[in-house]
mmCIF file with all atom_site columns, C-alpha atoms in Angstrom:
data_model
loop_
_atom_site.group_PDB
_atom_site.id
_atom_site.type_symbol
_atom_site.label_atom_id
_atom_site.label_alt_id
_atom_site.label_comp_id
_atom_site.label_asym_id
_atom_site.label_entity_id
_atom_site.label_seq_id
_atom_site.pdbx_PDB_ins_code
_atom_site.Cartn_x
_atom_site.Cartn_y
_atom_site.Cartn_z
_atom_site.occupancy
_atom_site.B_iso_or_equiv
_atom_site.pdbx_formal_charge
_atom_site.auth_seq_id
_atom_site.auth_comp_id
_atom_site.auth_asym_id
_atom_site.auth_atom_id
_atom_site.pdbx_PDB_model_num
ATOM 1   C CA . UNK A 1 1   ? -52.316 89.713  37.072 1.00 0.00 ? 484  UNK A CA 1
ATOM 2   C CA . UNK A 1 2   ? -53.439 86.141  37.512 1.00 0.00 ? 485  UNK A CA 1
ATOM 3   C CA . UNK A 1 3   ? -53.602 83.741  34.560 1.00 0.00 ? 486  UNK A CA 1
ATOM 4   C CA . UNK A 1 4   ? -55.429 80.403  34.800 1.00 0.00 ? 487  UNK A CA 1
ATOM 5   C CA . UNK A 1 5   ? -55.067 77.698  32.180 1.00 0.00 ? 488  UNK A CA 1
ATOM 6   C CA . UNK A 1 6   ? -57.403 74.718  32.056 1.00 0.00 ? 489  UNK A CA 1
ATOM 7   C CA . UNK A 1 7   ? -56.989 71.350  30.284 1.00 0.00 ? 490  UNK A CA 1
ATOM 8   C CA . UNK A 1 8   ? -58.430 69.571  28.463 1.00 0.00 ? 491  UNK A CA 1
ATOM 9   C CA . UNK A 1 9   ? -60.935 71.765  26.670 1.00 0.00 ? 492  UNK A CA 1
ATOM 10  C CA . UNK A 1 10  ? -63.124 68.736  25.935 1.00 0.00 ? 493  UNK A CA 1
ATOM 11  C CA . UNK A 1 11  ? -63.274 65.367  27.681 1.00 0.00 ? 494  UNK A CA 1
ATOM 12  C CA . UNK A 1 12  ? -65.366 62.363  26.764 1.00 0.00 ? 495  UNK A CA 1
ATOM 13  C CA . UNK A 1 13  ? -65.673 59.417  29.149 1.00 0.00 ? 496  UNK A CA 1
ATOM 14  C CA . UNK A 1 14  ? -67.792 56.313  29.470 1.00 0.00 ? 497  UNK A CA 1
ATOM 15  C CA . UNK A 1 15  ? -70.368 56.235  32.225 1.00 0.00 ? 498  UNK A CA 1
ATOM 16  C CA . UNK A 1 16  ? -68.780 54.855  35.383 1.00 0.00 ? 499  UNK A CA 1
ATOM 17  C CA . UNK A 1 17  ? -65.259 55.960  34.465 1.00 0.00 ? 500  UNK A CA 1
ATOM 18  C CA . UNK A 1 18  ? -63.351 58.726  36.235 1.00 0.00 ? 501  UNK A CA 1
ATOM 19  C CA . UNK A 1 19  ? -62.721 62.195  34.831 1.00 0.00 ? 502  UNK A CA 1
ATOM 20  C CA . UNK A 1 20  ? -59.868 64.535  35.705 1.00 0.00 ? 503  UNK A CA 1
ATOM 21  C CA . UNK A 1 21  ? -59.621 68.209  34.796 1.00 0.00 ? 504  UNK A CA 1
ATOM 22  C CA . UNK A 1 22  ? -56.432 70.161  35.484 1.00 0.00 ? 505  UNK A CA 1
ATOM 23  C CA . UNK A 1 23  ? -55.741 73.840  35.992 1.00 0.00 ? 506  UNK A CA 1
ATOM 24  C CA . UNK A 1 24  ? -52.549 75.811  36.464 1.00 0.00 ? 507  UNK A CA 1
ATOM 25  C CA . UNK A 1 25  ? -52.278 79.322  37.847 1.00 0.00 ? 508  UNK A CA 1
ATOM 26  C CA . UNK A 1 26  ? -49.553 81.946  37.713 1.00 0.00 ? 509  UNK A CA 1
ATOM 27  C CA . UNK A 1 27  ? -49.940 84.085  40.855 1.00 0.00 ? 510  UNK A CA 1
ATOM 28  C CA . UNK A 1 28  ? -48.307 82.406  43.843 1.00 0.00 ? 511  UNK A CA 1
ATOM 29  C CA . UNK A 1 29  ? -50.403 84.645  46.134 1.00 0.00 ? 512  UNK A CA 1
ATOM 30  C CA . UNK A 1 30  ? -53.644 82.974  45.004 1.00 0.00 ? 513  UNK A CA 1
ATOM 31  C CA . UNK A 1 31  ? -55.203 81.098  47.897 1.00 0.00 ? 514  UNK A CA 1
ATOM 32  C CA . UNK A 1 32  ? -58.757 80.181  46.924 1.00 0.00 ? 515  UNK A CA 1
ATOM 33  C CA . UNK A 1 33  ? -59.711 77.801  44.117 1.00 0.00 ? 516  UNK A CA 1
ATOM 34  C CA . UNK A 1 34  ? -63.388 77.163  43.319 1.00 0.00 ? 517  UNK A CA 1
ATOM 35  C CA . UNK A 1 35  ? -64.868 74.927  40.641 1.00 0.00 ? 518  UNK A CA 1
ATOM 36  C CA . UNK A 1 36  ? -68.095 75.768  38.834 1.00 0.00 ? 519  UNK A CA 1
ATOM 37  C CA . UNK A 1 37  ? -70.364 73.511  36.786 1.00 0.00 ? 520  UNK A CA 1
ATOM 38  C CA . UNK A 1 38  ? -72.489 74.946  34.001 1.00 0.00 ? 521  UNK A CA 1
ATOM 39  C CA . UNK A 1 39  ? -75.130 72.729  32.470 1.00 0.00 ? 522  UNK A CA 1
ATOM 40  C CA . UNK A 1 40  ? -76.391 73.564  29.007 1.00 0.00 ? 523  UNK A CA 1
ATOM 41  C CA . UNK A 1 41  ? -78.451 76.757  29.068 1.00 0.00 ? 524  UNK A CA 1
ATOM 42  C CA . UNK A 1 42  ? -78.053 77.215  32.815 1.00 0.00 ? 525  UNK A CA 1
ATOM 43  C CA . UNK A 1 43  ? -76.059 79.404  35.154 1.00 0.00 ? 526  UNK A CA 1
ATOM 44  C CA . UNK A 1 44  ? -72.644 78.381  36.534 1.00 0.00 ? 527  UNK A CA 1
ATOM 45  C CA . UNK A 1 45  ? -72.951 76.858  39.990 1.00 0.00 ? 528  UNK A CA 1
ATOM 46  C CA . UNK A 1 46  ? -70.267 76.271  42.589 1.00 0.00 ? 529  UNK A CA 1
ATOM 47  C CA . UNK A 1 47  ? -69.668 72.546  43.130 1.00 0.00 ? 530  UNK A CA 1
ATOM 48  C CA . UNK A 1 48  ? -66.566 72.508  45.311 1.00 0.00 ? 531  UNK A CA 1
ATOM 49  C CA . UNK A 1 49  ? -63.797 74.828  46.444 1.00 0.00 ? 532  UNK A CA 1
ATOM 50  C CA . UNK A 1 50  ? -60.454 74.529  48.194 1.00 0.00 ? 533  UNK A CA 1
ATOM 51  C CA . UNK A 1 51  ? -58.337 76.930  50.148 1.00 0.00 ? 534  UNK A CA 1
ATOM 52  C CA . UNK A 1 52  ? -54.568 76.967  50.130 1.00 0.00 ? 535  UNK A CA 1
ATOM 53  C CA . UNK A 1 53  ? -54.225 75.631  53.661 1.00 0.00 ? 536  UNK A CA 1
ATOM 54  C CA . UNK A 1 54  ? -55.400 72.158  52.562 1.00 0.00 ? 537  UNK A CA 1
ATOM 55  C CA . UNK A 1 55  ? -54.173 69.800  49.856 1.00 0.00 ? 538  UNK A CA 1
ATOM 56  C CA . UNK A 1 56  ? -57.346 67.866  49.120 1.00 0.00 ? 539  UNK A CA 1
ATOM 57  C CA . UNK A 1 57  ? -61.079 68.118  49.639 1.00 0.00 ? 540  UNK A CA 1
ATOM 58  C CA . UNK A 1 58  ? -63.789 65.572  48.867 1.00 0.00 ? 541  UNK A CA 1
ATOM 59  C CA . UNK A 1 59  ? -67.541 65.757  48.503 1.00 0.00 ? 542  UNK A CA 1
ATOM 60  C CA . UNK A 1 60  ? -69.123 62.426  47.568 1.00 0.00 ? 543  UNK A CA 1
ATOM 61  C CA . UNK A 1 61  ? -67.990 61.644  43.995 1.00 0.00 ? 544  UNK A CA 1
ATOM 62  C CA . UNK A 1 62  ? -66.004 64.828  43.452 1.00 0.00 ? 545  UNK A CA 1
ATOM 63  C CA . UNK A 1 63  ? -62.651 65.816  44.879 1.00 0.00 ? 546  UNK A CA 1
ATOM 64  C CA . UNK A 1 64  ? -60.191 68.622  44.338 1.00 0.00 ? 547  UNK A CA 1
ATOM 65  C CA . UNK A 1 65  ? -56.444 68.467  44.903 1.00 0.00 ? 548  UNK A CA 1
ATOM 66  C CA . UNK A 1 66  ? -54.066 71.396  45.186 1.00 0.00 ? 549  UNK A CA 1
ATOM 67  C CA . UNK A 1 67  ? -50.299 71.506  44.678 1.00 0.00 ? 550  UNK A CA 1
ATOM 68  C CA . UNK A 1 68  ? -49.162 74.965  45.741 1.00 0.00 ? 551  UNK A CA 1
ATOM 69  C CA . UNK A 1 69  ? -45.528 74.331  44.893 1.00 0.00 ? 552  UNK A CA 1
ATOM 70  C CA . UNK A 1 70  ? -46.334 73.454  41.305 1.00 0.00 ? 553  UNK A CA 1
ATOM 71  C CA . UNK A 1 71  ? -49.225 75.952  41.183 1.00 0.00 ? 554  UNK A CA 1
ATOM 72  C CA . UNK A 1 72  ? -51.789 73.534  39.885 1.00 0.00 ? 555  UNK A CA 1
ATOM 73  C CA . UNK A 1 73  ? -55.066 72.083  41.063 1.00 0.00 ? 556  UNK A CA 1
ATOM 74  C CA . UNK A 1 74  ? -57.325 69.371  39.704 1.00 0.00 ? 557  UNK A CA 1
ATOM 75  C CA . UNK A 1 75  ? -60.946 68.245  39.791 1.00 0.00 ? 558  UNK A CA 1
ATOM 76  C CA . UNK A 1 76  ? -61.604 64.520  40.038 1.00 0.00 ? 559  UNK A CA 1
ATOM 77  C CA . UNK A 1 77  ? -65.010 63.000  39.355 1.00 0.00 ? 560  UNK A CA 1
ATOM 78  C CA . UNK A 1 78  ? -65.412 59.307  40.064 1.00 0.00 ? 561  UNK A CA 1
ATOM 79  C CA . UNK A 1 79  ? -68.154 56.958  38.841 1.00 0.00 ? 562  UNK A CA 1
ATOM 80  C CA . UNK A 1 80  ? -69.306 59.479  36.270 1.00 0.00 ? 563  UNK A CA 1
ATOM 81  C CA . UNK A 1 81  ? -72.976 59.669  35.366 1.00 0.00 ? 564  UNK A CA 1
ATOM 82  C CA . UNK A 1 82  ? -74.740 61.229  32.355 1.00 0.00 ? 565  UNK A CA 1
ATOM 83  C CA . UNK A 1 83  ? -75.903 64.111  34.558 1.00 0.00 ? 566  UNK A CA 1
ATOM 84  C CA . UNK A 1 84  ? -72.254 65.042  35.094 1.00 0.00 ? 567  UNK A CA 1
ATOM 85  C CA . UNK A 1 85  ? -72.176 66.177  31.457 1.00 0.00 ? 568  UNK A CA 1
ATOM 86  C CA . UNK A 1 86  ? -71.580 69.937  31.547 1.00 0.00 ? 569  UNK A CA 1
ATOM 87  C CA . UNK A 1 87  ? -68.911 72.600  31.175 1.00 0.00 ? 570  UNK A CA 1
ATOM 88  C CA . UNK A 1 88  ? -66.637 72.871  34.190 1.00 0.00 ? 571  UNK A CA 1
ATOM 89  C CA . UNK A 1 89  ? -64.688 76.010  35.061 1.00 0.00 ? 572  UNK A CA 1
ATOM 90  C CA . UNK A 1 90  ? -61.829 76.347  37.498 1.00 0.00 ? 573  UNK A CA 1
ATOM 91  C CA . UNK A 1 91  ? -60.938 79.704  39.036 1.00 0.00 ? 574  UNK A CA 1
ATOM 92  C CA . UNK A 1 92  ? -58.358 81.276  41.312 1.00 0.00 ? 575  UNK A CA 1
ATOM 93  C CA . UNK A 1 93  ? -58.496 84.190  43.713 1.00 0.00 ? 576  UNK A CA 1
ATOM 94  C CA . UNK A 1 94  ? -56.262 86.110  46.069 1.00 0.00 ? 577  UNK A CA 1
ATOM 95  C CA . UNK A 1 95  ? -58.022 87.191  49.267 1.00 0.00 ? 578  UNK A CA 1
ATOM 96  C CA . UNK A 1 96  ? -56.079 90.417  49.193 1.00 0.00 ? 579  UNK A CA 1
ATOM 97  C CA . UNK A 1 97  ? -57.769 91.646  46.045 1.00 0.00 ? 580  UNK A CA 1
ATOM 98  C CA . UNK A 1 98  ? -60.768 93.891  46.383 1.00 0.00 ? 581  UNK A CA 1
ATOM 99  C CA . UNK A 1 99  ? -64.139 92.274  45.924 1.00 0.00 ? 582  UNK A CA 1
ATOM 100 C CA . UNK A 1 100 ? -62.857 88.670  45.937 1.00 0.00 ? 583  UNK A CA 1
ATOM 101 C CA . UNK A 1 101 ? -62.177 88.825  42.224 1.00 0.00 ? 584  UNK A CA 1
ATOM 102 C CA . UNK A 1 102 ? -61.956 85.442  40.472 1.00 0.00 ? 585  UNK A CA 1
ATOM 103 C CA . UNK A 1 103 ? -59.882 84.606  37.402 1.00 0.00 ? 586  UNK A CA 1
ATOM 104 C CA . UNK A 1 104 ? -61.424 81.735  35.442 1.00 0.00 ? 587  UNK A CA 1
ATOM 105 C CA . UNK A 1 105 ? -59.937 79.059  33.233 1.00 0.00 ? 588  UNK A CA 1
ATOM 106 C CA . UNK A 1 106 ? -61.242 78.526  29.708 1.00 0.00 ? 589  UNK A CA 1
ATOM 107 C CA . UNK A 1 107 ? -63.572 75.685  30.649 1.00 0.00 ? 590  UNK A CA 1
ATOM 108 C CA . UNK A 1 108 ? -63.776 71.939  29.989 1.00 0.00 ? 591  UNK A CA 1
ATOM 109 C CA . UNK A 1 109 ? -66.734 70.376  28.236 1.00 0.00 ? 592  UNK A CA 1
ATOM 110 C CA . UNK A 1 110 ? -67.273 66.975  29.842 1.00 0.00 ? 593  UNK A CA 1
ATOM 111 C CA . UNK A 1 111 ? -69.392 64.445  27.994 1.00 0.00 ? 594  UNK A CA 1
ATOM 112 C CA . UNK A 1 112 ? -70.377 61.240  29.773 1.00 0.00 ? 595  UNK A CA 1
ATOM 113 C CA . UNK A 1 113 ? -71.538 58.558  27.376 1.00 0.00 ? 596  UNK A CA 1
ATOM 114 C CA . UNK A 1 114 ? -74.180 56.135  28.689 1.00 0.00 ? 597  UNK A CA 1
ATOM 115 C CA . UNK B 2 1   ? -81.605 80.757  48.314 1.00 0.00 ? 1339 UNK B CA 1
ATOM 116 C CA . UNK B 2 2   ? -79.706 83.529  46.569 1.00 0.00 ? 1340 UNK B CA 1
ATOM 117 C CA . UNK B 2 3   ? -81.504 85.027  43.596 1.00 0.00 ? 1341 UNK B CA 1
ATOM 118 C CA . UNK B 2 4   ? -79.597 86.950  40.939 1.00 0.00 ? 1342 UNK B CA 1
ATOM 119 C CA . UNK B 2 5   ? -81.915 88.199  38.238 1.00 0.00 ? 1343 UNK B CA 1
ATOM 120 C CA . UNK B 2 6   ? -80.854 89.558  34.878 1.00 0.00 ? 1344 UNK B CA 1
ATOM 121 C CA . UNK B 2 7   ? -83.420 91.659  33.064 1.00 0.00 ? 1345 UNK B CA 1
ATOM 122 C CA . UNK B 2 8   ? -83.304 89.852  29.714 1.00 0.00 ? 1346 UNK B CA 1
ATOM 123 C CA . UNK B 2 9   ? -82.365 86.339  28.550 1.00 0.00 ? 1347 UNK B CA 1
ATOM 124 C CA . UNK B 2 10  ? -82.016 87.403  24.914 1.00 0.00 ? 1348 UNK B CA 1
ATOM 125 C CA . UNK B 2 11  ? -81.390 90.832  23.460 1.00 0.00 ? 1349 UNK B CA 1
ATOM 126 C CA . UNK B 2 12  ? -80.810 92.017  19.898 1.00 0.00 ? 1350 UNK B CA 1
ATOM 127 C CA . UNK B 2 13  ? -79.431 95.491  19.284 1.00 0.00 ? 1351 UNK B CA 1
ATOM 128 C CA . UNK B 2 14  ? -77.889 97.422  16.429 1.00 0.00 ? 1352 UNK B CA 1
ATOM 129 C CA . UNK B 2 15  ? -74.340 98.691  15.995 1.00 0.00 ? 1353 UNK B CA 1
ATOM 130 C CA . UNK B 2 16  ? -73.867 102.081 17.631 1.00 0.00 ? 1354 UNK B CA 1
ATOM 131 C CA . UNK B 2 17  ? -76.779 101.750 20.059 1.00 0.00 ? 1355 UNK B CA 1
ATOM 132 C CA . UNK B 2 18  ? -76.354 102.373 23.774 1.00 0.00 ? 1356 UNK B CA 1
ATOM 133 C CA . UNK B 2 19  ? -77.263 99.135  25.544 1.00 0.00 ? 1357 UNK B CA 1
ATOM 134 C CA . UNK B 2 20  ? -78.182 98.606  29.188 1.00 0.00 ? 1358 UNK B CA 1
ATOM 135 C CA . UNK B 2 21  ? -78.008 95.241  30.918 1.00 0.00 ? 1359 UNK B CA 1
ATOM 136 C CA . UNK B 2 22  ? -79.543 95.118  34.374 1.00 0.00 ? 1360 UNK B CA 1
ATOM 137 C CA . UNK B 2 23  ? -78.833 92.808  37.283 1.00 0.00 ? 1361 UNK B CA 1
ATOM 138 C CA . UNK B 2 24  ? -80.572 92.612  40.648 1.00 0.00 ? 1362 UNK B CA 1
ATOM 139 C CA . UNK B 2 25  ? -79.697 90.446  43.660 1.00 0.00 ? 1363 UNK B CA 1
ATOM 140 C CA . UNK B 2 26  ? -81.880 89.887  46.694 1.00 0.00 ? 1364 UNK B CA 1
ATOM 141 C CA . UNK B 2 27  ? -79.334 88.829  49.332 1.00 0.00 ? 1365 UNK B CA 1
ATOM 142 C CA . UNK B 2 28  ? -77.831 92.157  50.358 1.00 0.00 ? 1366 UNK B CA 1
ATOM 143 C CA . UNK B 2 29  ? -74.475 91.160  48.880 1.00 0.00 ? 1367 UNK B CA 1
ATOM 144 C CA . UNK B 2 30  ? -71.745 93.776  48.843 1.00 0.00 ? 1368 UNK B CA 1
ATOM 145 C CA . UNK B 2 31  ? -69.918 92.463  45.777 1.00 0.00 ? 1369 UNK B CA 1
ATOM 146 C CA . UNK B 2 32  ? -71.351 92.357  42.270 1.00 0.00 ? 1370 UNK B CA 1
ATOM 147 C CA . UNK B 2 33  ? -69.667 91.363  39.025 1.00 0.00 ? 1371 UNK B CA 1
ATOM 148 C CA . UNK B 2 34  ? -70.188 91.458  35.258 1.00 0.00 ? 1372 UNK B CA 1
ATOM 149 C CA . UNK B 2 35  ? -68.580 88.799  33.061 1.00 0.00 ? 1373 UNK B CA 1
ATOM 150 C CA . UNK B 2 36  ? -68.734 87.936  29.417 1.00 0.00 ? 1374 UNK B CA 1
ATOM 151 C CA . UNK B 2 37  ? -68.598 84.307  28.390 1.00 0.00 ? 1375 UNK B CA 1
ATOM 152 C CA . UNK B 2 38  ? -67.204 83.259  25.016 1.00 0.00 ? 1376 UNK B CA 1
ATOM 153 C CA . UNK B 2 39  ? -66.425 79.687  23.881 1.00 0.00 ? 1377 UNK B CA 1
ATOM 154 C CA . UNK B 2 40  ? -62.923 78.609  24.859 1.00 0.00 ? 1378 UNK B CA 1
ATOM 155 C CA . UNK B 2 41  ? -62.243 81.820  26.780 1.00 0.00 ? 1379 UNK B CA 1
ATOM 156 C CA . UNK B 2 42  ? -64.141 81.012  29.948 1.00 0.00 ? 1380 UNK B CA 1
ATOM 157 C CA . UNK B 2 43  ? -65.605 83.859  31.959 1.00 0.00 ? 1381 UNK B CA 1
ATOM 158 C CA . UNK B 2 44  ? -63.780 87.151  31.648 1.00 0.00 ? 1382 UNK B CA 1
ATOM 159 C CA . UNK B 2 45  ? -64.390 89.896  34.171 1.00 0.00 ? 1383 UNK B CA 1
ATOM 160 C CA . UNK B 2 46  ? -65.544 93.210  32.743 1.00 0.00 ? 1384 UNK B CA 1
ATOM 161 C CA . UNK B 2 47  ? -66.192 95.254  35.903 1.00 0.00 ? 1385 UNK B CA 1
ATOM 162 C CA . UNK B 2 48  ? -66.975 94.630  39.531 1.00 0.00 ? 1386 UNK B CA 1
ATOM 163 C CA . UNK B 2 49  ? -68.295 96.656  42.423 1.00 0.00 ? 1387 UNK B CA 1
ATOM 164 C CA . UNK B 2 50  ? -67.713 96.152  46.144 1.00 0.00 ? 1388 UNK B CA 1
ATOM 165 C CA . UNK B 2 51  ? -70.060 98.872  47.344 1.00 0.00 ? 1389 UNK B CA 1
ATOM 166 C CA . UNK B 2 52  ? -72.638 101.386 46.182 1.00 0.00 ? 1390 UNK B CA 1
ATOM 167 C CA . UNK B 2 53  ? -71.126 103.872 43.718 1.00 0.00 ? 1391 UNK B CA 1
ATOM 168 C CA . UNK B 2 54  ? -67.807 101.968 43.801 1.00 0.00 ? 1392 UNK B CA 1
ATOM 169 C CA . UNK B 2 55  ? -66.490 100.219 40.712 1.00 0.00 ? 1393 UNK B CA 1
ATOM 170 C CA . UNK B 2 56  ? -63.275 98.581  39.605 1.00 0.00 ? 1394 UNK B CA 1
ATOM 171 C CA . UNK B 2 57  ? -62.136 97.573  36.138 1.00 0.00 ? 1395 UNK B CA 1
ATOM 172 C CA . UNK B 2 58  ? -61.741 93.909  35.401 1.00 0.00 ? 1396 UNK B CA 1
ATOM 173 C CA . UNK B 2 59  ? -59.726 92.321  32.629 1.00 0.00 ? 1397 UNK B CA 1
ATOM 174 C CA . UNK B 2 60  ? -61.723 93.612  29.622 1.00 0.00 ? 1398 UNK B CA 1
ATOM 175 C CA . UNK B 2 61  ? -63.399 96.952  30.494 1.00 0.00 ? 1399 UNK B CA 1
ATOM 176 C CA . UNK B 2 62  ? -62.902 98.648  27.119 1.00 0.00 ? 1400 UNK B CA 1
ATOM 177 C CA . UNK B 2 63  ? -66.192 99.661  25.519 1.00 0.00 ? 1401 UNK B CA 1
ATOM 178 C CA . UNK B 2 64  ? -68.167 99.128  28.735 1.00 0.00 ? 1402 UNK B CA 1
ATOM 179 C CA . UNK B 2 65  ? -69.162 101.133 31.769 1.00 0.00 ? 1403 UNK B CA 1
ATOM 180 C CA . UNK B 2 66  ? -71.158 100.261 34.889 1.00 0.00 ? 1404 UNK B CA 1
ATOM 181 C CA . UNK B 2 67  ? -73.448 101.872 37.402 1.00 0.00 ? 1405 UNK B CA 1
ATOM 182 C CA . UNK B 2 68  ? -74.300 100.923 40.954 1.00 0.00 ? 1406 UNK B CA 1
ATOM 183 C CA . UNK B 2 69  ? -76.645 103.444 42.513 1.00 0.00 ? 1407 UNK B CA 1
ATOM 184 C CA . UNK B 2 70  ? -78.302 100.937 44.860 1.00 0.00 ? 1408 UNK B CA 1
ATOM 185 C CA . UNK B 2 71  ? -76.779 97.976  46.650 1.00 0.00 ? 1409 UNK B CA 1
ATOM 186 C CA . UNK B 2 72  ? -79.017 95.415  44.982 1.00 0.00 ? 1410 UNK B CA 1
ATOM 187 C CA . UNK B 2 73  ? -78.646 96.643  41.390 1.00 0.00 ? 1411 UNK B CA 1
ATOM 188 C CA . UNK B 2 74  ? -75.633 96.621  39.088 1.00 0.00 ? 1412 UNK B CA 1
ATOM 189 C CA . UNK B 2 75  ? -75.961 97.812  35.497 1.00 0.00 ? 1413 UNK B CA 1
ATOM 190 C CA . UNK B 2 76  ? -73.651 97.158  32.565 1.00 0.00 ? 1414 UNK B CA 1
ATOM 191 C CA . UNK B 2 77  ? -73.638 99.751  29.811 1.00 0.00 ? 1415 UNK B CA 1
ATOM 192 C CA . UNK B 2 78  ? -72.342 99.339  26.283 1.00 0.00 ? 1416 UNK B CA 1
ATOM 193 C CA . UNK B 2 79  ? -71.708 102.922 25.302 1.00 0.00 ? 1417 UNK B CA 1
ATOM 194 C CA . UNK B 2 80  ? -71.769 102.308 21.536 1.00 0.00 ? 1418 UNK B CA 1
ATOM 195 C CA . UNK B 2 81  ? -72.450 98.674  20.745 1.00 0.00 ? 1419 UNK B CA 1
ATOM 196 C CA . UNK B 2 82  ? -70.200 96.911  18.258 1.00 0.00 ? 1420 UNK B CA 1
ATOM 197 C CA . UNK B 2 83  ? -70.461 93.467  16.656 1.00 0.00 ? 1421 UNK B CA 1
ATOM 198 C CA . UNK B 2 84  ? -67.495 92.184  18.683 1.00 0.00 ? 1422 UNK B CA 1
ATOM 199 C CA . UNK B 2 85  ? -69.584 92.667  21.813 1.00 0.00 ? 1423 UNK B CA 1
ATOM 200 C CA . UNK B 2 86  ? -71.958 89.926  20.738 1.00 0.00 ? 1424 UNK B CA 1
ATOM 201 C CA . UNK B 2 87  ? -71.655 87.477  23.618 1.00 0.00 ? 1425 UNK B CA 1
ATOM 202 C CA . UNK B 2 88  ? -73.237 85.907  26.692 1.00 0.00 ? 1426 UNK B CA 1
ATOM 203 C CA . UNK B 2 89  ? -73.151 88.297  29.650 1.00 0.00 ? 1427 UNK B CA 1
ATOM 204 C CA . UNK B 2 90  ? -73.295 86.940  33.186 1.00 0.00 ? 1428 UNK B CA 1
ATOM 205 C CA . UNK B 2 91  ? -73.891 88.862  36.384 1.00 0.00 ? 1429 UNK B CA 1
ATOM 206 C CA . UNK B 2 92  ? -72.806 87.517  39.765 1.00 0.00 ? 1430 UNK B CA 1
ATOM 207 C CA . UNK B 2 93  ? -72.874 88.595  43.397 1.00 0.00 ? 1431 UNK B CA 1
ATOM 208 C CA . UNK B 2 94  ? -71.108 87.544  46.561 1.00 0.00 ? 1432 UNK B CA 1
ATOM 209 C CA . UNK B 2 95  ? -71.169 88.364  50.240 1.00 0.00 ? 1433 UNK B CA 1
ATOM 210 C CA . UNK B 2 96  ? -68.285 90.176  51.868 1.00 0.00 ? 1434 UNK B CA 1
ATOM 211 C CA . UNK B 2 97  ? -69.042 90.931  55.563 1.00 0.00 ? 1435 UNK B CA 1
ATOM 212 C CA . UNK B 2 98  ? -65.314 90.813  56.287 1.00 0.00 ? 1436 UNK B CA 1
ATOM 213 C CA . UNK B 2 99  ? -65.042 87.162  55.268 1.00 0.00 ? 1437 UNK B CA 1
ATOM 214 C CA . UNK B 2 100 ? -63.013 86.565  52.095 1.00 0.00 ? 1438 UNK B CA 1
ATOM 215 C CA . UNK B 2 101 ? -63.689 84.036  49.362 1.00 0.00 ? 1439 UNK B CA 1
ATOM 216 C CA . UNK B 2 102 ? -67.427 83.759  49.619 1.00 0.00 ? 1440 UNK B CA 1
ATOM 217 C CA . UNK B 2 103 ? -69.027 81.908  46.682 1.00 0.00 ? 1441 UNK B CA 1
ATOM 218 C CA . UNK B 2 104 ? -70.169 83.910  43.705 1.00 0.00 ? 1442 UNK B CA 1
ATOM 219 C CA . UNK B 2 105 ? -73.804 83.376  42.705 1.00 0.00 ? 1443 UNK B CA 1
ATOM 220 C CA . UNK B 2 106 ? -74.654 83.812  39.043 1.00 0.00 ? 1444 UNK B CA 1
ATOM 221 C CA . UNK B 2 107 ? -77.666 84.968  37.100 1.00 0.00 ? 1445 UNK B CA 1
ATOM 222 C CA . UNK B 2 108 ? -79.040 83.071  34.098 1.00 0.00 ? 1446 UNK B CA 1
ATOM 223 C CA . UNK B 2 109 ? -77.176 85.288  31.642 1.00 0.00 ? 1447 UNK B CA 1
ATOM 224 C CA . UNK B 2 110 ? -78.159 87.595  28.806 1.00 0.00 ? 1448 UNK B CA 1
ATOM 225 C CA . UNK B 2 111 ? -77.330 86.478  25.281 1.00 0.00 ? 1449 UNK B CA 1
ATOM 226 C CA . UNK B 2 112 ? -76.687 89.736  23.463 1.00 0.00 ? 1450 UNK B CA 1
ATOM 227 C CA . UNK B 2 113 ? -76.505 89.943  19.687 1.00 0.00 ? 1451 UNK B CA 1
ATOM 228 C CA . UNK B 2 114 ? -75.271 93.105  18.009 1.00 0.00 ? 1452 UNK B CA 1
ATOM 229 C CA . UNK B 2 115 ? -76.279 93.359  14.358 1.00 0.00 ? 1453 UNK B CA 1
#
């Protein structure tokens, strides 16, 4: 089955700096890669996703890049703000699997220092 | 807005008890999922269901079972609770309708402690 590894497990940045979180996956058939943000005590929420037919997607200060050859994808947050502090999870999915099952990475705790 | 409701935010049970965690979604989603969340391990899939009375094992089904008698409700059952099942449990749902890779919507989670 799919295995997703996520690095780093913790990341501390100064407000205004950029943050990058990287994930690698093992199943070359995976074709959907969402990112979830979980604030302390709250539910995970989808912030951005990318499908395998594109290499990059942007939404304001966040962007995701995908390298299918190397089987890795990354989340980029620019101009970080204290409200970006949260745990971020990457995930991978193969549309052929029943129920759109996601395999998650271990999570990255991002701390943005004011 | 999608609403996924889990019956309890906090639950304390004893070793050997049979424990039921309930999840209800209000968006007529076909797919429903149960995860457990542990520090450093991310979200690990226990079971999922893509239709009423249908269920599939996830990555860590041992010690758990599920029930889906109605489309909106998905129950997780710990047959005989053990201390290593102390964890945060998250329910999620997603739409199918023939369109793959629809976002999963999560509940607030149930923090379960087994004493």
